[in-house]
Amino acid sequence: MEMRFEYIDNVLVAHLQMFLDRNGAENFKYALSERIKPGEKIILDLEKLVNIDNYGLDALLAVEQKALENDSVIKLARVSADMQIVLDITKVYRVFEIYTTIEEALQSCQEESR
């Protein structure tokens, strides 16, 4: 699991690459959990994520739980059609706000800050 992090308008954007599966789930969970600061807004860019399994889904949910404990927010952006099917089937979509673009997710974060 590879990730690239950047801050855009004080929002942490994590760009996930390729696979969020058994091999990368723990690294993902650790890397993101270590970056979550109290009250932080985070966008997970899933545009390049091509595969997710139950370990990856568990890692997503664990990171969301950590965010909630820190009064932080995680939003998903640029979810591919294939990934959306997985989120729909597993009902994980109920846990996250999902946006078509990073810009829409950023706008939502800015509106919440007002």
mmCIF file with all atom_site columns, C-alpha atoms in Angstrom:
data_model
loop_
_atom_site.group_PDB
_atom_site.id
_atom_site.type_symbol
_atom_site.label_atom_id
_atom_site.label_alt_id
_atom_site.label_comp_id
_atom_site.label_asym_id
_atom_site.label_entity_id
_atom_site.label_seq_id
_atom_site.pdbx_PDB_ins_code
_atom_site.Cartn_x
_atom_site.Cartn_y
_atom_site.Cartn_z
_atom_site.occupancy
_atom_site.B_iso_or_equiv
_atom_site.pdbx_formal_charge
_atom_site.auth_seq_id
_atom_site.auth_comp_id
_atom_site.auth_asym_id
_atom_site.auth_atom_id
_atom_site.pdbx_PDB_model_num
ATOM 1   C CA . MET A 1 1   ? 0.000   0.000  0.000  1.00 0.00 ? 1   MET A CA 1
ATOM 2   C CA . GLU A 1 2   ? 1.437   3.298  -1.069 1.00 0.00 ? 2   GLU A CA 1
ATOM 3   C CA . MET A 1 3   ? 0.074   6.645  0.023  1.00 0.00 ? 3   MET A CA 1
ATOM 4   C CA . ARG A 1 4   ? 0.969   10.204 -0.722 1.00 0.00 ? 4   ARG A CA 1
ATOM 5   C CA . PHE A 1 5   ? -0.068  12.914 1.721  1.00 0.00 ? 5   PHE A CA 1
ATOM 6   C CA . GLU A 1 6   ? -0.594  16.621 1.157  1.00 0.00 ? 6   GLU A CA 1
ATOM 7   C CA . TYR A 1 7   ? -2.391  19.457 2.855  1.00 0.00 ? 7   TYR A CA 1
ATOM 8   C CA . ILE A 1 8   ? -4.874  21.490 0.840  1.00 0.00 ? 8   ILE A CA 1
ATOM 9   C CA . ASP A 1 9   ? -6.561  24.375 2.677  1.00 0.00 ? 9   ASP A CA 1
ATOM 10  C CA . ASN A 1 10  ? -5.628  22.827 6.052  1.00 0.00 ? 10  ASN A CA 1
ATOM 11  C CA . VAL A 1 11  ? -7.240  19.507 5.095  1.00 0.00 ? 11  VAL A CA 1
ATOM 12  C CA . LEU A 1 12  ? -5.100  16.362 4.998  1.00 0.00 ? 12  LEU A CA 1
ATOM 13  C CA . VAL A 1 13  ? -5.546  14.609 1.644  1.00 0.00 ? 13  VAL A CA 1
ATOM 14  C CA . ALA A 1 14  ? -4.278  11.026 1.468  1.00 0.00 ? 14  ALA A CA 1
ATOM 15  C CA . HIS A 1 15  ? -3.939  9.651  -2.052 1.00 0.00 ? 15  HIS A CA 1
ATOM 16  C CA . LEU A 1 16  ? -4.180  5.860  -1.892 1.00 0.00 ? 16  LEU A CA 1
ATOM 17  C CA . GLN A 1 17  ? -2.449  3.805  -4.575 1.00 0.00 ? 17  GLN A CA 1
ATOM 18  C CA . MET A 1 18  ? -3.469  0.481  -6.127 1.00 0.00 ? 18  MET A CA 1
ATOM 19  C CA . PHE A 1 19  ? -4.406  -2.029 -3.415 1.00 0.00 ? 19  PHE A CA 1
ATOM 20  C CA . LEU A 1 20  ? -5.835  -1.904 0.074  1.00 0.00 ? 20  LEU A CA 1
ATOM 21  C CA . ASP A 1 21  ? -5.677  -5.572 0.870  1.00 0.00 ? 21  ASP A CA 1
ATOM 22  C CA . ARG A 1 22  ? -4.250  -7.964 3.420  1.00 0.00 ? 22  ARG A CA 1
ATOM 23  C CA . ASN A 1 23  ? -0.693  -6.974 2.553  1.00 0.00 ? 23  ASN A CA 1
ATOM 24  C CA . GLY A 1 24  ? -1.217  -3.233 2.938  1.00 0.00 ? 24  GLY A CA 1
ATOM 25  C CA . ALA A 1 25  ? -4.070  -2.834 5.400  1.00 0.00 ? 25  ALA A CA 1
ATOM 26  C CA . GLU A 1 26  ? -1.958  -2.674 8.558  1.00 0.00 ? 26  GLU A CA 1
ATOM 27  C CA . ASN A 1 27  ? 0.490   -0.212 6.995  1.00 0.00 ? 27  ASN A CA 1
ATOM 28  C CA . PHE A 1 28  ? -2.417  1.966  5.851  1.00 0.00 ? 28  PHE A CA 1
ATOM 29  C CA . LYS A 1 29  ? -4.047  1.878  9.265  1.00 0.00 ? 29  LYS A CA 1
ATOM 30  C CA . TYR A 1 30  ? -0.791  2.701  11.057 1.00 0.00 ? 30  TYR A CA 1
ATOM 31  C CA . ALA A 1 31  ? 0.316   5.456  8.649  1.00 0.00 ? 31  ALA A CA 1
ATOM 32  C CA . LEU A 1 32  ? -3.026  7.242  8.709  1.00 0.00 ? 32  LEU A CA 1
ATOM 33  C CA . SER A 1 33  ? -3.696  6.752  12.419 1.00 0.00 ? 33  SER A CA 1
ATOM 34  C CA . GLU A 1 34  ? -0.333  8.322  13.215 1.00 0.00 ? 34  GLU A CA 1
ATOM 35  C CA . ARG A 1 35  ? -1.270  11.432 11.205 1.00 0.00 ? 35  ARG A CA 1
ATOM 36  C CA . ILE A 1 36  ? -4.718  12.011 12.687 1.00 0.00 ? 36  ILE A CA 1
ATOM 37  C CA . LYS A 1 37  ? -4.618  15.078 14.899 1.00 0.00 ? 37  LYS A CA 1
ATOM 38  C CA . PRO A 1 38  ? -7.544  16.107 17.105 1.00 0.00 ? 38  PRO A CA 1
ATOM 39  C CA . GLY A 1 39  ? -10.166 17.925 15.067 1.00 0.00 ? 39  GLY A CA 1
ATOM 40  C CA . GLU A 1 40  ? -8.442  17.207 11.749 1.00 0.00 ? 40  GLU A CA 1
ATOM 41  C CA . LYS A 1 41  ? -10.356 16.892 8.501  1.00 0.00 ? 41  LYS A CA 1
ATOM 42  C CA . ILE A 1 42  ? -9.112  14.137 6.197  1.00 0.00 ? 42  ILE A CA 1
ATOM 43  C CA . ILE A 1 43  ? -9.979  13.235 2.633  1.00 0.00 ? 43  ILE A CA 1
ATOM 44  C CA . LEU A 1 44  ? -9.091  9.803  1.290  1.00 0.00 ? 44  LEU A CA 1
ATOM 45  C CA . ASP A 1 45  ? -8.580  10.029 -2.472 1.00 0.00 ? 45  ASP A CA 1
ATOM 46  C CA . LEU A 1 46  ? -9.511  6.601  -3.833 1.00 0.00 ? 46  LEU A CA 1
ATOM 47  C CA . GLU A 1 47  ? -9.116  7.376  -7.539 1.00 0.00 ? 47  GLU A CA 1
ATOM 48  C CA . LYS A 1 48  ? -6.164  4.976  -7.969 1.00 0.00 ? 48  LYS A CA 1
ATOM 49  C CA . LEU A 1 49  ? -7.427  2.325  -5.590 1.00 0.00 ? 49  LEU A CA 1
ATOM 50  C CA . VAL A 1 50  ? -8.194  -0.720 -7.736 1.00 0.00 ? 50  VAL A CA 1
ATOM 51  C CA . ASN A 1 51  ? -8.689  -3.428 -5.142 1.00 0.00 ? 51  ASN A CA 1
ATOM 52  C CA . ILE A 1 52  ? -9.914  -3.626 -1.583 1.00 0.00 ? 52  ILE A CA 1
ATOM 53  C CA . ASP A 1 53  ? -10.607 -6.749 0.455  1.00 0.00 ? 53  ASP A CA 1
ATOM 54  C CA . ASN A 1 54  ? -12.054 -7.402 3.895  1.00 0.00 ? 54  ASN A CA 1
ATOM 55  C CA . TYR A 1 55  ? -8.745  -6.460 5.543  1.00 0.00 ? 55  TYR A CA 1
ATOM 56  C CA . GLY A 1 56  ? -8.797  -3.142 3.719  1.00 0.00 ? 56  GLY A CA 1
ATOM 57  C CA . LEU A 1 57  ? -12.413 -2.518 4.673  1.00 0.00 ? 57  LEU A CA 1
ATOM 58  C CA . ASP A 1 58  ? -11.586 -3.313 8.303  1.00 0.00 ? 58  ASP A CA 1
ATOM 59  C CA . ALA A 1 59  ? -8.654  -0.883 8.138  1.00 0.00 ? 59  ALA A CA 1
ATOM 60  C CA . LEU A 1 60  ? -10.916 1.856  6.725  1.00 0.00 ? 60  LEU A CA 1
ATOM 61  C CA . LEU A 1 61  ? -13.382 1.326  9.548  1.00 0.00 ? 61  LEU A CA 1
ATOM 62  C CA . ALA A 1 62  ? -10.621 1.245  12.185 1.00 0.00 ? 62  ALA A CA 1
ATOM 63  C CA . VAL A 1 63  ? -9.223  4.548  10.917 1.00 0.00 ? 63  VAL A CA 1
ATOM 64  C CA . GLU A 1 64  ? -12.715 6.056  10.959 1.00 0.00 ? 64  GLU A CA 1
ATOM 65  C CA . GLN A 1 65  ? -13.110 4.921  14.583 1.00 0.00 ? 65  GLN A CA 1
ATOM 66  C CA . LYS A 1 66  ? -9.765  6.524  15.480 1.00 0.00 ? 66  LYS A CA 1
ATOM 67  C CA . ALA A 1 67  ? -10.892 9.733  13.746 1.00 0.00 ? 67  ALA A CA 1
ATOM 68  C CA . LEU A 1 68  ? -14.150 9.787  15.703 1.00 0.00 ? 68  LEU A CA 1
ATOM 69  C CA . GLU A 1 69  ? -12.245 9.353  18.954 1.00 0.00 ? 69  GLU A CA 1
ATOM 70  C CA . ASN A 1 70  ? -10.164 12.432 18.014 1.00 0.00 ? 70  ASN A CA 1
ATOM 71  C CA . ASP A 1 71  ? -13.143 14.534 16.887 1.00 0.00 ? 71  ASP A CA 1
ATOM 72  C CA . SER A 1 72  ? -11.767 14.273 13.358 1.00 0.00 ? 72  SER A CA 1
ATOM 73  C CA . VAL A 1 73  ? -13.624 13.695 10.103 1.00 0.00 ? 73  VAL A CA 1
ATOM 74  C CA . ILE A 1 74  ? -12.777 11.384 7.205  1.00 0.00 ? 74  ILE A CA 1
ATOM 75  C CA . LYS A 1 75  ? -14.393 11.806 3.803  1.00 0.00 ? 75  LYS A CA 1
ATOM 76  C CA . LEU A 1 76  ? -13.909 9.722  0.676  1.00 0.00 ? 76  LEU A CA 1
ATOM 77  C CA . ALA A 1 77  ? -13.365 11.253 -2.748 1.00 0.00 ? 77  ALA A CA 1
ATOM 78  C CA . ARG A 1 78  ? -13.060 10.025 -6.335 1.00 0.00 ? 78  ARG A CA 1
ATOM 79  C CA . VAL A 1 79  ? -14.321 6.523  -5.596 1.00 0.00 ? 79  VAL A CA 1
ATOM 80  C CA . SER A 1 80  ? -14.211 4.392  -8.755 1.00 0.00 ? 80  SER A CA 1
ATOM 81  C CA . ALA A 1 81  ? -17.292 2.545  -9.961 1.00 0.00 ? 81  ALA A CA 1
ATOM 82  C CA . ASP A 1 82  ? -15.776 -0.793 -8.908 1.00 0.00 ? 82  ASP A CA 1
ATOM 83  C CA . MET A 1 83  ? -14.932 0.488  -5.435 1.00 0.00 ? 83  MET A CA 1
ATOM 84  C CA . GLN A 1 84  ? -18.409 2.012  -5.094 1.00 0.00 ? 84  GLN A CA 1
ATOM 85  C CA . ILE A 1 85  ? -19.917 -1.427 -5.738 1.00 0.00 ? 85  ILE A CA 1
ATOM 86  C CA . VAL A 1 86  ? -17.815 -2.884 -2.904 1.00 0.00 ? 86  VAL A CA 1
ATOM 87  C CA . LEU A 1 87  ? -18.817 -0.046 -0.576 1.00 0.00 ? 87  LEU A CA 1
ATOM 88  C CA . ASP A 1 88  ? -22.468 -0.563 -1.515 1.00 0.00 ? 88  ASP A CA 1
ATOM 89  C CA . ILE A 1 89  ? -22.440 -4.330 -1.049 1.00 0.00 ? 89  ILE A CA 1
ATOM 90  C CA . THR A 1 90  ? -20.697 -4.115 2.318  1.00 0.00 ? 90  THR A CA 1
ATOM 91  C CA . LYS A 1 91  ? -22.769 -1.092 3.433  1.00 0.00 ? 91  LYS A CA 1
ATOM 92  C CA . VAL A 1 92  ? -19.549 0.772  4.297  1.00 0.00 ? 92  VAL A CA 1
ATOM 93  C CA . TYR A 1 93  ? -20.937 3.746  2.359  1.00 0.00 ? 93  TYR A CA 1
ATOM 94  C CA . ARG A 1 94  ? -23.162 4.400  5.390  1.00 0.00 ? 94  ARG A CA 1
ATOM 95  C CA . VAL A 1 95  ? -20.123 5.297  7.484  1.00 0.00 ? 95  VAL A CA 1
ATOM 96  C CA . PHE A 1 96  ? -18.438 7.804  5.157  1.00 0.00 ? 96  PHE A CA 1
ATOM 97  C CA . GLU A 1 97  ? -19.452 10.875 3.228  1.00 0.00 ? 97  GLU A CA 1
ATOM 98  C CA . ILE A 1 98  ? -18.483 10.201 -0.402 1.00 0.00 ? 98  ILE A CA 1
ATOM 99  C CA . TYR A 1 99  ? -17.734 12.935 -2.948 1.00 0.00 ? 99  TYR A CA 1
ATOM 100 C CA . THR A 1 100 ? -17.184 12.805 -6.690 1.00 0.00 ? 100 THR A CA 1
ATOM 101 C CA . THR A 1 101 ? -14.192 15.155 -6.561 1.00 0.00 ? 101 THR A CA 1
ATOM 102 C CA . ILE A 1 102 ? -11.588 16.290 -4.059 1.00 0.00 ? 102 ILE A CA 1
ATOM 103 C CA . GLU A 1 103 ? -12.825 19.847 -4.566 1.00 0.00 ? 103 GLU A CA 1
ATOM 104 C CA . GLU A 1 104 ? -16.355 18.900 -3.450 1.00 0.00 ? 104 GLU A CA 1
ATOM 105 C CA . ALA A 1 105 ? -14.958 17.146 -0.373 1.00 0.00 ? 105 ALA A CA 1
ATOM 106 C CA . LEU A 1 106 ? -12.791 20.193 0.408  1.00 0.00 ? 106 LEU A CA 1
ATOM 107 C CA . GLN A 1 107 ? -15.789 22.488 0.078  1.00 0.00 ? 107 GLN A CA 1
ATOM 108 C CA . SER A 1 108 ? -17.718 20.296 2.498  1.00 0.00 ? 108 SER A CA 1
ATOM 109 C CA . CYS A 1 109 ? -14.826 20.484 4.972  1.00 0.00 ? 109 CYS A CA 1
ATOM 110 C CA . GLN A 1 110 ? -14.699 24.265 4.684  1.00 0.00 ? 110 GLN A CA 1
ATOM 111 C CA . GLU A 1 111 ? -18.468 24.566 5.230  1.00 0.00 ? 111 GLU A CA 1
ATOM 112 C CA . GLU A 1 112 ? -18.218 22.448 8.377  1.00 0.00 ? 112 GLU A CA 1
ATOM 113 C CA . SER A 1 113 ? -15.492 24.749 9.714  1.00 0.00 ? 113 SER A CA 1
ATOM 114 C CA . ARG A 1 114 ? -17.768 27.790 9.637  1.00 0.00 ? 114 ARG A CA 1
#
